[in-house]
Coordinates of N, CA and C in Angstrom, one line a residue:
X2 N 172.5 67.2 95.9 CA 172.8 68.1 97.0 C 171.6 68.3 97.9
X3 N 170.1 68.0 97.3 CA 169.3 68.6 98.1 C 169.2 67.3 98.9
X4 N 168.9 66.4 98.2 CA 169.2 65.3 99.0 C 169.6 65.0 100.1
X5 N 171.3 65.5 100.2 CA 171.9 65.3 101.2 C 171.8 66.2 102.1
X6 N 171.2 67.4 101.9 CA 170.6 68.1 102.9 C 169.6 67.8 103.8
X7 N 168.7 67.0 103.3 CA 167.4 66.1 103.8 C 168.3 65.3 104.5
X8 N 168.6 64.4 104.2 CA 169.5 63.5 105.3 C 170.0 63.7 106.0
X9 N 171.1 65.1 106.1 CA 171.4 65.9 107.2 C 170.7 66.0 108.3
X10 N 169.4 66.8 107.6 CA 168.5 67.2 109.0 C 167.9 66.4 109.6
X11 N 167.2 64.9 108.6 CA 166.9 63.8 109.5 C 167.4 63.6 110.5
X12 N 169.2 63.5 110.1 CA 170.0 62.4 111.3 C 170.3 63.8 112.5
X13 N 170.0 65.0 111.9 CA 170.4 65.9 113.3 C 169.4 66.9 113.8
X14 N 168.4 66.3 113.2 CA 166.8 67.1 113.5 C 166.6 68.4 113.3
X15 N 166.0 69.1 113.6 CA 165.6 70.0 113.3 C 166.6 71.9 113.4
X16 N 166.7 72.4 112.8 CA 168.1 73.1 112.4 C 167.8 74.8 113.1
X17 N 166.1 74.8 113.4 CA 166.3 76.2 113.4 C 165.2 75.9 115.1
X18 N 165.3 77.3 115.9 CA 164.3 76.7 117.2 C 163.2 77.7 116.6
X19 N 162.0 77.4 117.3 CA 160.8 77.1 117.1 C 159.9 77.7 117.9
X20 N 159.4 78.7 118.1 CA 158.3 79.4 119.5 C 156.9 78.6 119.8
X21 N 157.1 78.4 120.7 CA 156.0 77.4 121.3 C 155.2 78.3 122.2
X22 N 153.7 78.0 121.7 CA 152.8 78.3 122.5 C 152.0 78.8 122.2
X23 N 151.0 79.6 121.8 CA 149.9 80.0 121.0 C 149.9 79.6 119.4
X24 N 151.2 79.3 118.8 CA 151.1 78.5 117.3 C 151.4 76.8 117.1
X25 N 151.5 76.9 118.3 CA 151.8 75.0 118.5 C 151.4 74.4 118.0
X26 N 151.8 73.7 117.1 CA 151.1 72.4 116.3 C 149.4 71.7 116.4
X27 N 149.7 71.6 117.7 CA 149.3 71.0 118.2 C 148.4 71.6 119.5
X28 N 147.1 71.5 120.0 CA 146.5 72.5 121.0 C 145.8 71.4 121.8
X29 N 146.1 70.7 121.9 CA 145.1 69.5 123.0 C 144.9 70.0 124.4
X30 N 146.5 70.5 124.7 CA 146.7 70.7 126.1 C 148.0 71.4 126.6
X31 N 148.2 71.7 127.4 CA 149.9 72.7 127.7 C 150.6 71.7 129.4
X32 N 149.4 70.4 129.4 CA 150.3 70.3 130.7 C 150.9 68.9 129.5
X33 N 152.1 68.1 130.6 CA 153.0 67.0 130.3 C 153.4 66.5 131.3
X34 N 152.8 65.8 131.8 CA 152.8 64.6 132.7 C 153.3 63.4 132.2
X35 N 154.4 62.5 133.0 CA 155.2 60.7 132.2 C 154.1 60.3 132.0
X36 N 154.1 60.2 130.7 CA 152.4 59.3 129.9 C 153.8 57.9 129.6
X37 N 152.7 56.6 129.7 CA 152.8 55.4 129.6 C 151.4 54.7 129.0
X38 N 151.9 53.1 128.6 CA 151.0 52.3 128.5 C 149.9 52.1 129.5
X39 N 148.7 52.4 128.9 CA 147.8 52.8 129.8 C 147.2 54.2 130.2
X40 N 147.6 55.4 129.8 CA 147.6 56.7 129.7 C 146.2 57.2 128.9
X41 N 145.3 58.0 129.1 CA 144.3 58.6 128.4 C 143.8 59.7 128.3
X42 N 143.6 60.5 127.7 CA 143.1 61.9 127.8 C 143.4 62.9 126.8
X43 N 143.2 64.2 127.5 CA 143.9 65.3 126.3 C 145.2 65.3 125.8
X44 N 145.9 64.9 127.2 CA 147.6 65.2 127.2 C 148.2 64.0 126.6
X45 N 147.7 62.7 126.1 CA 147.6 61.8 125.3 C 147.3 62.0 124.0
X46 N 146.7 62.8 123.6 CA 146.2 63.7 122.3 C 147.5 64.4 122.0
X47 N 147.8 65.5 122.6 CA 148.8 66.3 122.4 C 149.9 65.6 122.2
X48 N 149.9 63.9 122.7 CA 151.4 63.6 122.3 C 151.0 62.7 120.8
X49 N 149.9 62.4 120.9 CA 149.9 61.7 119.2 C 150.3 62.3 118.4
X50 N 149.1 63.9 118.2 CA 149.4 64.6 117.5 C 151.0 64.9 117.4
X51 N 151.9 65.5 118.2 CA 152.6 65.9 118.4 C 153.9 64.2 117.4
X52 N 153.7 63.3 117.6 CA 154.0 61.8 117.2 C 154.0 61.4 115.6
X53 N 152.4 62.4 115.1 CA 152.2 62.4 114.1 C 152.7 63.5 112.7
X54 N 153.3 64.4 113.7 CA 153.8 65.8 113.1 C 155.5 65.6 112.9
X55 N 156.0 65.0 113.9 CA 157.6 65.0 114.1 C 158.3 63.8 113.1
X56 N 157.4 62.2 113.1 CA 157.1 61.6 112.8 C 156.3 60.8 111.5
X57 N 155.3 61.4 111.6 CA 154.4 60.9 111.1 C 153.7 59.4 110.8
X58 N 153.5 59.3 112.4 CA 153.7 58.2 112.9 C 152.3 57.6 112.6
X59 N 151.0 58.3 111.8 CA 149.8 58.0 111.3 C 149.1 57.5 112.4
X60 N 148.7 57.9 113.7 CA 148.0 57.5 114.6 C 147.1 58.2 114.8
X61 N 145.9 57.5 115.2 CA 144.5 58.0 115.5 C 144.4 59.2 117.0
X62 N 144.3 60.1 116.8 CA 145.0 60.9 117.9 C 143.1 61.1 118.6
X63 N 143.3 59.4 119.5 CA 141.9 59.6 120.3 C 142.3 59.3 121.6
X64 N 143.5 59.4 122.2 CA 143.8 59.5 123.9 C 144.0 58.6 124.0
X65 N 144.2 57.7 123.5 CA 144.3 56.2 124.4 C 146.2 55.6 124.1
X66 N 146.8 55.8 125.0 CA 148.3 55.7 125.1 C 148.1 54.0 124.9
X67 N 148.1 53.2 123.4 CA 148.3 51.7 123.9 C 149.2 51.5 123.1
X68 N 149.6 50.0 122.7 CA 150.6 49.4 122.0 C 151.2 50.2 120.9
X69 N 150.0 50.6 120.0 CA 150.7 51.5 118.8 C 151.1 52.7 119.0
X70 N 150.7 53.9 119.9 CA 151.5 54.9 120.4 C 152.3 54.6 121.3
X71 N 153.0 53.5 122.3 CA 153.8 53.1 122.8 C 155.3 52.9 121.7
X72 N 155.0 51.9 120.7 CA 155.8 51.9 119.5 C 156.0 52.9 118.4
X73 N 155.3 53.9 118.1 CA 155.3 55.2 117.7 C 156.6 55.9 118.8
X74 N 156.3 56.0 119.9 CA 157.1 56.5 121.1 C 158.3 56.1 120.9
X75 N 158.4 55.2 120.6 CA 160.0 54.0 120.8 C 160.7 54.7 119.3
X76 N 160.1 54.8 118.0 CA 159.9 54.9 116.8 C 161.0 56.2 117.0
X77 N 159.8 57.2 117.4 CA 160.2 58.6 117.8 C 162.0 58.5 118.6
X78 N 161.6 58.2 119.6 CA 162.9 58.0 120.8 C 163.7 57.9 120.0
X79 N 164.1 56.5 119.2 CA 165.4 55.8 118.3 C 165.9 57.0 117.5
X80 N 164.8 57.4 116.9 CA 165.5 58.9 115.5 C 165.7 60.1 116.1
X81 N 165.4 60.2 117.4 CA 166.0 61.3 118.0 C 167.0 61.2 119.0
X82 N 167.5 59.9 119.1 CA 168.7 59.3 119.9 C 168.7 60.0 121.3
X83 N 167.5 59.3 121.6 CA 167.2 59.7 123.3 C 167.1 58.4 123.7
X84 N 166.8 58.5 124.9 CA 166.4 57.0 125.9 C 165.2 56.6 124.9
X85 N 165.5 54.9 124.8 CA 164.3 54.0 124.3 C 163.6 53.5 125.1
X86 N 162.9 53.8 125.8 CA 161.7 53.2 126.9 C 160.2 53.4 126.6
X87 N 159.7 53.9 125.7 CA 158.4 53.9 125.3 C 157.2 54.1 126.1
X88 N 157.6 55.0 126.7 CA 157.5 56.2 128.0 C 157.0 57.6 127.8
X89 N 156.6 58.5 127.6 CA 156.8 59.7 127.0 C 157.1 61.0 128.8
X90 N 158.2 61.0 128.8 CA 158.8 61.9 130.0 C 159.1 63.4 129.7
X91 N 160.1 63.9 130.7 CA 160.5 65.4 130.4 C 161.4 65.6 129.0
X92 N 162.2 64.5 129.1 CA 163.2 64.5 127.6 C 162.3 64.4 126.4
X93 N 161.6 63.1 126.7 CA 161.0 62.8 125.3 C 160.1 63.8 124.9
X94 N 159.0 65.0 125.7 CA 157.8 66.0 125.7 C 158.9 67.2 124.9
X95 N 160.3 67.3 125.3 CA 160.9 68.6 125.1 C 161.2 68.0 123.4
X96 N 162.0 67.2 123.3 CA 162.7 66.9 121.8 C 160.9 67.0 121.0
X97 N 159.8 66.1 121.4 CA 158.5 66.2 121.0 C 157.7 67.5 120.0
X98 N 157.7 68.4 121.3 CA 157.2 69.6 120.8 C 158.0 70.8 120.0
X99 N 159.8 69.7 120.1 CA 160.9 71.1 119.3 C 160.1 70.4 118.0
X100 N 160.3 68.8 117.9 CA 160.4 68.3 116.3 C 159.4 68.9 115.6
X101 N 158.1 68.4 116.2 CA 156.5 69.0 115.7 C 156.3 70.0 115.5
X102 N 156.9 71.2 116.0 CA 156.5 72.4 115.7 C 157.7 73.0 114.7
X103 N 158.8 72.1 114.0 CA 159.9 72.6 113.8 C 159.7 72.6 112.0
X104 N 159.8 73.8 111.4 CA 159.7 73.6 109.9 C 160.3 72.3 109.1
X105 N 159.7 72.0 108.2 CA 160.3 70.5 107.9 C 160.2 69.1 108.3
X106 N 159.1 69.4 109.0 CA 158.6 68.2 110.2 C 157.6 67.3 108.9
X107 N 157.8 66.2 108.6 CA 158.1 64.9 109.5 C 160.1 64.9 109.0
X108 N 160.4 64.2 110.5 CA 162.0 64.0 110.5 C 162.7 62.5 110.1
X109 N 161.5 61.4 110.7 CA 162.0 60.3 110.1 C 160.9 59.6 109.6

């Protein structure tokens, strides 16, 4: 039974909302700008971390948007049945910061 509770929430994410903003997972940064391949900085941080909490996507959360947080992104996108483009935009930052900061995180 508990089992299938787990599997529930995987496939339909996170069950309860979540207040964002002074207890954030995550503190790198509060702006979200479309990060892509080629992206660097704080707000690159904030989505690793943020990658590695939802996910646990085991990434080195040192700013540099390349191949493996591009695929981490894709990773993320597929289990939260958003657009797959390996992009991080307005959709992917919002589902991002619910999953990471959502009790029960990692989701897949």
């Amino acid at each position: 039974m508990v089992e299938q509770a787990r599997v529930a929430e995987k496939l339909n994410g996170p069950a309860a909302l979540v207040a964002q903003g002074p207890d954030d997972v995550c503190n790198f940064t509060d702006n979200r700008p479309t990060l892509q391949l080629g992206a660097s900085g704080a707000v690159v941080q904030q989505a690793q971390c943020y990658l590695n909490q939802a996910i646990d996507a085991g990434l080195d959360e040192d700013g540099d948007f390349g191949r493996v947080t591009q695929s981490a992104t894709r990773d993320f996108q597929r289990c939260a049945g958003i657009v797959v483009d390996g992009r991080i935009g307005a959709q992917t930052w919002s589902f991002l910061s619910f999953w990471a900061n959502a009790p029960g995180a990692p989701f897949c």
